[in-house]
Short mmCIF file of C-alpha atoms and ligand atoms in Angstrom, two decimals:
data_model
loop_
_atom_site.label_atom_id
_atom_site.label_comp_id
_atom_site.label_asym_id
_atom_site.label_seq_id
_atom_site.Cartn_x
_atom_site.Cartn_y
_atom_site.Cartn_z
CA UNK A 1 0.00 0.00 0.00
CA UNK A 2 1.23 3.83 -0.56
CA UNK A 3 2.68 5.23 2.53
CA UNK A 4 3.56 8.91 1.72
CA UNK A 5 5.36 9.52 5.04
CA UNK A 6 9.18 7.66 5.75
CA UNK A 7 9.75 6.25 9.13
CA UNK A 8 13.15 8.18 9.38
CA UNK A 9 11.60 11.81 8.85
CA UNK A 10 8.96 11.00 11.33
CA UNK A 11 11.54 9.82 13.65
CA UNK A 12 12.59 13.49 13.41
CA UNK A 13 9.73 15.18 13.70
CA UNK A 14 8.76 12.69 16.71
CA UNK A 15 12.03 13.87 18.03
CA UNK A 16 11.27 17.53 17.35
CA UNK A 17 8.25 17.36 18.87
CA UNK A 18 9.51 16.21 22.10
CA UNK A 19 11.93 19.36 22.24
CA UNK A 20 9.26 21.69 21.53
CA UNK A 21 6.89 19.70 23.91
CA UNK A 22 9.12 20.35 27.03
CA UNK A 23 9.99 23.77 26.01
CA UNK A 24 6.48 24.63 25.76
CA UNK A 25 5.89 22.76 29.18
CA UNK A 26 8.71 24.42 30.81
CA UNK A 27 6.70 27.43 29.26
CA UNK A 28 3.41 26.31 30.78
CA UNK A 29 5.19 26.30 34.33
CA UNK A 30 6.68 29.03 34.51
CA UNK A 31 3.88 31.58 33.47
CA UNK A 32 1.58 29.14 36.23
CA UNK A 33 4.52 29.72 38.92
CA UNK A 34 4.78 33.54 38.65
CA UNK A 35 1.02 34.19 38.78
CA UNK A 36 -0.44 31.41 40.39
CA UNK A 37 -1.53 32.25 44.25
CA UNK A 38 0.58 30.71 46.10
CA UNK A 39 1.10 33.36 49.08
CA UNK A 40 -1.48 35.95 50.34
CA UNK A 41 1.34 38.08 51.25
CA UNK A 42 2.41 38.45 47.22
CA UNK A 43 -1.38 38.06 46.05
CA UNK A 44 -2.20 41.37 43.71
CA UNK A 45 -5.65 41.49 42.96
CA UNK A 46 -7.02 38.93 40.90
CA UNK A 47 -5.73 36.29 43.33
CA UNK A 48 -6.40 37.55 46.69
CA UNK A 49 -9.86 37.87 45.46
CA UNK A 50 -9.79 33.96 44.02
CA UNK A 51 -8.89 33.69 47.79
CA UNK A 52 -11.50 35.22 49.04
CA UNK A 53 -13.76 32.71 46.69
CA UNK A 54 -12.31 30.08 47.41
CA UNK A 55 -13.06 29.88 51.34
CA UNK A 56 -16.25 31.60 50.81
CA UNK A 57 -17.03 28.53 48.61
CA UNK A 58 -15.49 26.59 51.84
CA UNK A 59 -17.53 28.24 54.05
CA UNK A 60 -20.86 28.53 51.93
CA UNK A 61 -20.50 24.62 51.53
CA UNK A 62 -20.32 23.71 55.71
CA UNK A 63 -23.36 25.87 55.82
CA UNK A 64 -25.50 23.57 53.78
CA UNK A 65 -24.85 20.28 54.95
CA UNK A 66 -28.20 18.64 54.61
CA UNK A 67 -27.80 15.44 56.99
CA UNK A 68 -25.20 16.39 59.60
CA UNK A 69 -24.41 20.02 59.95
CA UNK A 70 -21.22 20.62 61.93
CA UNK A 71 -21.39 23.00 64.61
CA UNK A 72 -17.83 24.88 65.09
CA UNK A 73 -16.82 23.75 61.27
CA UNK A 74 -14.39 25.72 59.03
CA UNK A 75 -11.57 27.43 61.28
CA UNK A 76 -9.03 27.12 58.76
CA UNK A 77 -11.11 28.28 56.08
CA UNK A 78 -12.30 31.49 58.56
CA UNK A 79 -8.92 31.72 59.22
CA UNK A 80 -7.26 31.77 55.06
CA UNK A 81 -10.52 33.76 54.36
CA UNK A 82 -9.47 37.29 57.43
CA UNK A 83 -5.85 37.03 56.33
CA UNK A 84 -7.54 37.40 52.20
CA UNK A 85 -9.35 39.91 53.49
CA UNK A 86 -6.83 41.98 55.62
CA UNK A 87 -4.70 41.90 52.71
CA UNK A 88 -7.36 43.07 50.31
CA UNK A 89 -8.06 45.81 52.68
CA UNK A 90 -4.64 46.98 53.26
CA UNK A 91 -4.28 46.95 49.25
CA UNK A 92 -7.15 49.36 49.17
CA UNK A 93 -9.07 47.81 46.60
CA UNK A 94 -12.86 48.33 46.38
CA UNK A 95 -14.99 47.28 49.23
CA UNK A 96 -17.88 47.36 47.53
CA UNK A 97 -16.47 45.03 44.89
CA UNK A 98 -18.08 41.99 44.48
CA UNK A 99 -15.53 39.27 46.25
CA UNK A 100 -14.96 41.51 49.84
CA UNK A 101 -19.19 41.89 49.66
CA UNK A 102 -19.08 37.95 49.33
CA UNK A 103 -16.51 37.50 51.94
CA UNK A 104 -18.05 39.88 54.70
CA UNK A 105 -21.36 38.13 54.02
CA UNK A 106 -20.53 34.27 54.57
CA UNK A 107 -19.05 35.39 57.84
CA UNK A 108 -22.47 37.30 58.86
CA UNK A 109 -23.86 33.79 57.68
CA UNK A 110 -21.63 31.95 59.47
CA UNK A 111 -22.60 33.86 62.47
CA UNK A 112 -26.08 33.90 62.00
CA UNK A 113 -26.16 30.13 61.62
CA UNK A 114 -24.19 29.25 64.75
CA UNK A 115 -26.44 32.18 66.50
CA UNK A 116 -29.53 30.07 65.49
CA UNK A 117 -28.20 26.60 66.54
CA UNK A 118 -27.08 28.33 69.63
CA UNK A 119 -24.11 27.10 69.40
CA UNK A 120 -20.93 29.72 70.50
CA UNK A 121 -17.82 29.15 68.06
CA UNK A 122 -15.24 29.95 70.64
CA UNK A 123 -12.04 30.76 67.89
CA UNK A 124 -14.29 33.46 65.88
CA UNK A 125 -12.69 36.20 67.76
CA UNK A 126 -9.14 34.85 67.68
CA UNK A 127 -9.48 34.11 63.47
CA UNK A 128 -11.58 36.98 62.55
CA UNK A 129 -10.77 40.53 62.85
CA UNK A 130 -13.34 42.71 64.82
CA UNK A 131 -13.58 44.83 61.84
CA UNK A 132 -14.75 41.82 59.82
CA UNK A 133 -17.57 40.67 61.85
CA UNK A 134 -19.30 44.56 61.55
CA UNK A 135 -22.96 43.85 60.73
CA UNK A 136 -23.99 47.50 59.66
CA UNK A 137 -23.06 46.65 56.03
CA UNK A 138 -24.77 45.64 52.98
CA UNK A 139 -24.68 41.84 52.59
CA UNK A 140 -24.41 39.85 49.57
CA UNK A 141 -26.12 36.87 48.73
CA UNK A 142 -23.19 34.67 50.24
CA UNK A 143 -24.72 31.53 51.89
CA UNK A 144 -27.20 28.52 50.97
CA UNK A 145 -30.29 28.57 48.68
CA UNK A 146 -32.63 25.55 48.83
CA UNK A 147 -33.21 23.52 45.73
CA UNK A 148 -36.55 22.00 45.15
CA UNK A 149 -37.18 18.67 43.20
CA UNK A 150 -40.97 20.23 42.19
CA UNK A 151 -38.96 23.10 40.35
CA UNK A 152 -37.14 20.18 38.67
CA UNK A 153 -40.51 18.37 37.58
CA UNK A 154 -40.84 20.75 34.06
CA UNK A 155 -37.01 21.24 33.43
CA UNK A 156 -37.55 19.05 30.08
CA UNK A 157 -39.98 22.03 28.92
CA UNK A 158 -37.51 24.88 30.14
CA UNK A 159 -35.70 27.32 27.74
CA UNK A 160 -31.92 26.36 27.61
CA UNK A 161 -31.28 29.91 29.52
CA UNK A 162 -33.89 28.90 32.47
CA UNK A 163 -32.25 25.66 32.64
CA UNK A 164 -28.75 27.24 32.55
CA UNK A 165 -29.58 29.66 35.60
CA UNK A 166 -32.07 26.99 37.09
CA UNK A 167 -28.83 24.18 37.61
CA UNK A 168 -26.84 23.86 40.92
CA UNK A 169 -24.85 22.08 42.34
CA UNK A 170 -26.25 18.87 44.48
CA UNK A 171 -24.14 16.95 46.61
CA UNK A 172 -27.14 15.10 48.88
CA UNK A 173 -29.19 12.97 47.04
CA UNK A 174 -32.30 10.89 47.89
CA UNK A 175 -30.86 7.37 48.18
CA UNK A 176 -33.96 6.71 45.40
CA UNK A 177 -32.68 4.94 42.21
CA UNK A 178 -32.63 6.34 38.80
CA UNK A 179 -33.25 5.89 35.87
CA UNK A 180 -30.11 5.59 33.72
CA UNK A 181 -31.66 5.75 30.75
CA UNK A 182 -32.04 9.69 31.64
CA UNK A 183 -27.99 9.15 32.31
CA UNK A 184 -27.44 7.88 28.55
CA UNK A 185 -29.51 10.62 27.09
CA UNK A 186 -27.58 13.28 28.58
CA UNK A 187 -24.04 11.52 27.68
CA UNK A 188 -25.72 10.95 23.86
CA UNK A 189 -26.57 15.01 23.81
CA UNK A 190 -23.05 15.17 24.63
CA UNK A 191 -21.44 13.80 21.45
CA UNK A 192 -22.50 16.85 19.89
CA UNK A 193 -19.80 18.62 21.77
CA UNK A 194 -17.67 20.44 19.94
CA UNK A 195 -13.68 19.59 19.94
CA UNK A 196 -10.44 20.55 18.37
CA UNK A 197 -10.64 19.07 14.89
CA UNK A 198 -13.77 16.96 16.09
CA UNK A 199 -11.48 14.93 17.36
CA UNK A 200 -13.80 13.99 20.53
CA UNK A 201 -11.12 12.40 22.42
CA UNK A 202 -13.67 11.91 25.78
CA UNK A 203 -14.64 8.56 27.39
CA UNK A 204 -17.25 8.53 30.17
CA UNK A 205 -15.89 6.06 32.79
CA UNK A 206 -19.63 4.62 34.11
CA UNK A 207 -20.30 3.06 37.98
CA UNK A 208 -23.30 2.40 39.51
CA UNK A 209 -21.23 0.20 42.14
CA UNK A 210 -21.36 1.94 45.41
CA UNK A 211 -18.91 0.87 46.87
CA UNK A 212 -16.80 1.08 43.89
CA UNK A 213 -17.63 4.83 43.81
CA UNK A 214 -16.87 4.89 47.57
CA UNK A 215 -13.13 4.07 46.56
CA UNK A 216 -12.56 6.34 43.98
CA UNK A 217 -14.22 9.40 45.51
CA UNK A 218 -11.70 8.40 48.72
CA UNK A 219 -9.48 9.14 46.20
CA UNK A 220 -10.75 12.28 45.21
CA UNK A 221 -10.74 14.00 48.57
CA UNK A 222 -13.69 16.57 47.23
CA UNK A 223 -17.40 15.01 47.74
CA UNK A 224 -17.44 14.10 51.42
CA UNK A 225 -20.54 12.63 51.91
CA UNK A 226 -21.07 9.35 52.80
CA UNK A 227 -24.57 8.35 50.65
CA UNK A 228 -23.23 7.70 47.28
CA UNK A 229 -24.36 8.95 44.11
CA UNK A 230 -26.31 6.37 41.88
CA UNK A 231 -24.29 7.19 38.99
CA UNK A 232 -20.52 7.99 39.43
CA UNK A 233 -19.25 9.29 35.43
CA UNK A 234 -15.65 10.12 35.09
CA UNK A 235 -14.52 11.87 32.40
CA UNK A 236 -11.05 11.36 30.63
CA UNK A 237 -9.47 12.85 26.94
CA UNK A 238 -7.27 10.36 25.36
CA UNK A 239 -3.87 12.08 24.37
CA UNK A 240 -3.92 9.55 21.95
CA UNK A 241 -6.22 11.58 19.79
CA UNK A 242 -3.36 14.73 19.94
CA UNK A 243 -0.86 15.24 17.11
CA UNK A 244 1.36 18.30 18.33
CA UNK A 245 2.62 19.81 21.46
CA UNK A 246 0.65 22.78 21.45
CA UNK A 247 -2.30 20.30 21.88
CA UNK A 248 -0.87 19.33 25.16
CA UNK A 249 -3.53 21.04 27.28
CA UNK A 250 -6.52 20.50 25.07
CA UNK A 251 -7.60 17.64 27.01
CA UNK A 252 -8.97 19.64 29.93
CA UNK A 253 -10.61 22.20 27.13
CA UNK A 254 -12.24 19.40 25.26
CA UNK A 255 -13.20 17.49 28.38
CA UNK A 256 -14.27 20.41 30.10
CA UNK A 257 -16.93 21.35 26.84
CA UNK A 258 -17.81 17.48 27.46
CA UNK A 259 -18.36 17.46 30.97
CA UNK A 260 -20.38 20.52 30.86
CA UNK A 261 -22.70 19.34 28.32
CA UNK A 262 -23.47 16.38 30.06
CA UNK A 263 -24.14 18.69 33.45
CA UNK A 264 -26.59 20.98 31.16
CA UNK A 265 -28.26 17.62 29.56
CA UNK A 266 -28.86 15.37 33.37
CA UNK A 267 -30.28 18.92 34.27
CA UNK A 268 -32.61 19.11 31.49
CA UNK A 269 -33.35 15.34 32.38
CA UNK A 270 -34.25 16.35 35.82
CA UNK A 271 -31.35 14.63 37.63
CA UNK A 272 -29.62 15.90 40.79
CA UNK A 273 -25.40 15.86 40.03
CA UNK A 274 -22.22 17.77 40.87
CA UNK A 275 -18.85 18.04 39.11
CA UNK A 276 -16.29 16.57 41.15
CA UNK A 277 -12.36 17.52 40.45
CA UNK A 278 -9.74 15.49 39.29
CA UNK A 279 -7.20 17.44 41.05
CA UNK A 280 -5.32 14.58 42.57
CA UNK A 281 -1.62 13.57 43.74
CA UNK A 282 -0.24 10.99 41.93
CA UNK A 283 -0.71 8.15 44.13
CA UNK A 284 -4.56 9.06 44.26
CA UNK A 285 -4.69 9.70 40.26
CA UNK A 286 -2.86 5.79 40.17
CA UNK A 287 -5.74 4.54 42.39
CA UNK A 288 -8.74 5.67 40.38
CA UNK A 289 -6.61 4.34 37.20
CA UNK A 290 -6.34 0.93 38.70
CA UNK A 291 -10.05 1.18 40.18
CA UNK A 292 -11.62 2.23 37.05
CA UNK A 293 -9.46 0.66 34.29
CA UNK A 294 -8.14 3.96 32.98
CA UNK A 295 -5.39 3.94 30.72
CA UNK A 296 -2.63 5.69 31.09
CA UNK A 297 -2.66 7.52 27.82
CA UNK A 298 -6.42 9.47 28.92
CA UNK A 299 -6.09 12.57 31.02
CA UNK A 300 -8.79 12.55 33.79
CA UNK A 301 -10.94 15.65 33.53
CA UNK A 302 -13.65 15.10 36.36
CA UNK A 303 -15.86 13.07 38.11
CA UNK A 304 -19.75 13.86 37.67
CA UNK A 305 -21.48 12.35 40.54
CA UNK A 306 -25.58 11.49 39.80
CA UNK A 307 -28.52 10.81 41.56
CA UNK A 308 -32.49 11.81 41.94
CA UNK A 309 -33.02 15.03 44.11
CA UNK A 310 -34.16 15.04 47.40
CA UNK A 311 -37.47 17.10 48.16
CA UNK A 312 -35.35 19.56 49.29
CA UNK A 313 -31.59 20.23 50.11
CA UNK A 314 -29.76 23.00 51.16
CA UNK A 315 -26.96 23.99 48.94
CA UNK A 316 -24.12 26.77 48.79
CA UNK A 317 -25.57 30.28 47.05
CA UNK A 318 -22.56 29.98 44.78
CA UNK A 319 -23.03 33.53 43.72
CA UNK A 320 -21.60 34.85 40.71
CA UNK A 321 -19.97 37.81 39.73
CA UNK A 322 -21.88 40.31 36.68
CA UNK A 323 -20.91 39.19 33.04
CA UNK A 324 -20.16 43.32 33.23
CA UNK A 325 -16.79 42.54 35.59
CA UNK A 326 -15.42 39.96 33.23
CA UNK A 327 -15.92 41.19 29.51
CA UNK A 328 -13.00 42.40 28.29
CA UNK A 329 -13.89 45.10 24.84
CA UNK A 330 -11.36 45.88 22.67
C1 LIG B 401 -14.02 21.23 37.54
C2 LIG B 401 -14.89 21.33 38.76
C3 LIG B 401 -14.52 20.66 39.89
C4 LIG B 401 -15.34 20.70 41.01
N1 LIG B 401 -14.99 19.98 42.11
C5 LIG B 401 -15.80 19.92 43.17
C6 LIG B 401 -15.48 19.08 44.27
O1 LIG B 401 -14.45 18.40 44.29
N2 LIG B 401 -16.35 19.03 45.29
C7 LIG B 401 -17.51 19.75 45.31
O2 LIG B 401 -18.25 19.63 46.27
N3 LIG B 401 -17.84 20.55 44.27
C8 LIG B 401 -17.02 20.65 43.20
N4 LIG B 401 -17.35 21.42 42.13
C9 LIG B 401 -18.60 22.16 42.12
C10 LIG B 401 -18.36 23.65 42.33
O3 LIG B 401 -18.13 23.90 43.67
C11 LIG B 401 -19.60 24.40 41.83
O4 LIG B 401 -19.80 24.12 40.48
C12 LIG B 401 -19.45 25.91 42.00
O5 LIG B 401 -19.38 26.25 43.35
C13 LIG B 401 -20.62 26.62 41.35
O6 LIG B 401 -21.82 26.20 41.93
P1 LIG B 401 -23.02 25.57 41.12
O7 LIG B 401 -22.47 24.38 40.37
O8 LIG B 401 -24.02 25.16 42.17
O9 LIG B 401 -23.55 26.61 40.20
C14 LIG B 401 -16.54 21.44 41.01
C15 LIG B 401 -16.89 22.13 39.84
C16 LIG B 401 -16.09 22.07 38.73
C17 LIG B 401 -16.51 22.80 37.48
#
């Protein structure tokens, strides 16, 4: 048969490709290391506010635990979210800007819900400064929402942007089964993701084994409750479907356009689920490989944990910040 390419100049190329690879990896580090948040004391901006998030999130997600709320929770996250704050406020940056509103707020909530369990959190004081705890200021909506399952009952008749704002987060689910049939839909919706080249790399890693899923979210480190979801996805991208080094991160884009369109299509299907991250150490990321038959060559994008909605649950606000703040015209 004609073969138009010749082993030896691939060889090269394959050869080349490995150079550029690692210098665009070194690249990749590099630009991560300098601007990355790794200290609040050299956080500018952007980061002390992803800070701020990021243990409001904390916070926001002890206050709606369903089944066993615990009293006293989150001094470390208190703690990581006063020093963000200090830091913000000896930066001068806007107090009226969305993130400090957020982070004032979940500590009023905080407050309030310890107030109403009557329950006195004895490090408050020692973690948060006085000038944090002020209550004379506008909150935001930092905190917990309730979801319903009845506002779930017409999502299949809902316009895509009522769905879209309608979807949260749910972590508790009923314990009810499902039916997976609504499961496959939402995966089949998903093939009409779009990917680089169409190359649609993705493979949804399927359990309905509890204890199975047990394992692997042990593994994960980022669900933390203890009834498991009916259906536990994982998503991976095969590198196998890449051709150049500037691919080397399209994985995560590809997989991330997956994952969400299965998120969007199990909400239109009126099923309770939560992205879980794949952010694991190594030994953990070798677990879930051995415990879910992953190959090596597939990048592991998320988790998607599924199950049927509880009448009600109690879930973090998860407030966002105005399209306004992020669009960039040039
Ligand atoms: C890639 C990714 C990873 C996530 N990982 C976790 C996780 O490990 N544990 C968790 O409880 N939620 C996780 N979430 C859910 C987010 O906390 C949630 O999407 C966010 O707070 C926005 O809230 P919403 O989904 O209710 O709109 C993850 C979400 C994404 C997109």
């Amino acid at each position: 048969m004609r073969m138009n390419s010749s082993r030896p100049r691939q060889s090269g190329k394959k050869q080349l490709q490995k150079i550029r690879l690692r210098y665009l990896a070194h690249k990749d580090i590099r630009r991560f290391s300098r601007t990355a948040s790794f200290s609040v004391f050299d956080d500018g901006y952007e980061q002390v506010v992803s800070r701020i998030m990021y243990n409001v999130h904390a916070l926001e997600k002890g206050l709606a635990r369903n089944s066993d709320a615990r009293l006293g929770f989150g001094r470390k996250a208190l703690s990581n979210l006063n020093d963000a704050l200090v830091v913000y406020r000896s930066r001068d940056y806007d107090t009226s800007a969305f993130a400090y509103v957020e982070g004032l707020s979940v500590i009023r909530r905080y407050e309030e819900f310890h107030r109403k369990q009557e329950f006195d959190v004895p490090f408050l004081p020692e973690v948060i400064d006085e000038e944090f705890r002020r209550t004379d200021r506008p909150a935001a909506a930092a905190g917990t929402k309730t979801v319903r399952r009845s506002d779930k009952e017409n999502n299949r008749d809902k316009s895509f942007y009522a769905l879209a704002q309608g979807r949260s987060s749910v972590r508790e689910f009923s314990g009810h089964p499902i039916d997976t049939g609504k499961v496959m839909n939402a995966l089949r919706n998903a093939e009409k993701t779009p990917s680089v080249c169409n190359r649609q790399g993705w493979r949804a890693y399927w359990t309905e084994d509890k204890q199975l899923a047990a394992q692997v979210l042990a593994h994960q480190r980022g669900f933390g409750y203890a009834e498991m979801p009916e259906v536990l996805l994982a998503i991976t991208v095969s590198n196998n479907t890449f051709l150049s080094p500037v691919e080397r991160n399209e994985a995560f884009v590809d997989g991330g356009l997956f994952a969400m369109s299965v998120l969007y299509g199990l909400e239109h299907e009126g099923l309770a689920a939560v992205p879980l991250n794949a952010m694991m150490y190594y030994r953990d990321q070798r677990a879930v490989r051995r415990l879910l038959d992953i190959d090596d060559s597939e990048m592991i994008i998320m988790f998607i944990a599924v199950g049927d909605f509880p009448p009600e649950s109690v879930v973090p606000i998860s407030d966002r910040k105005p399209a306004e703040t992020f669009v960039r015209r040039r």
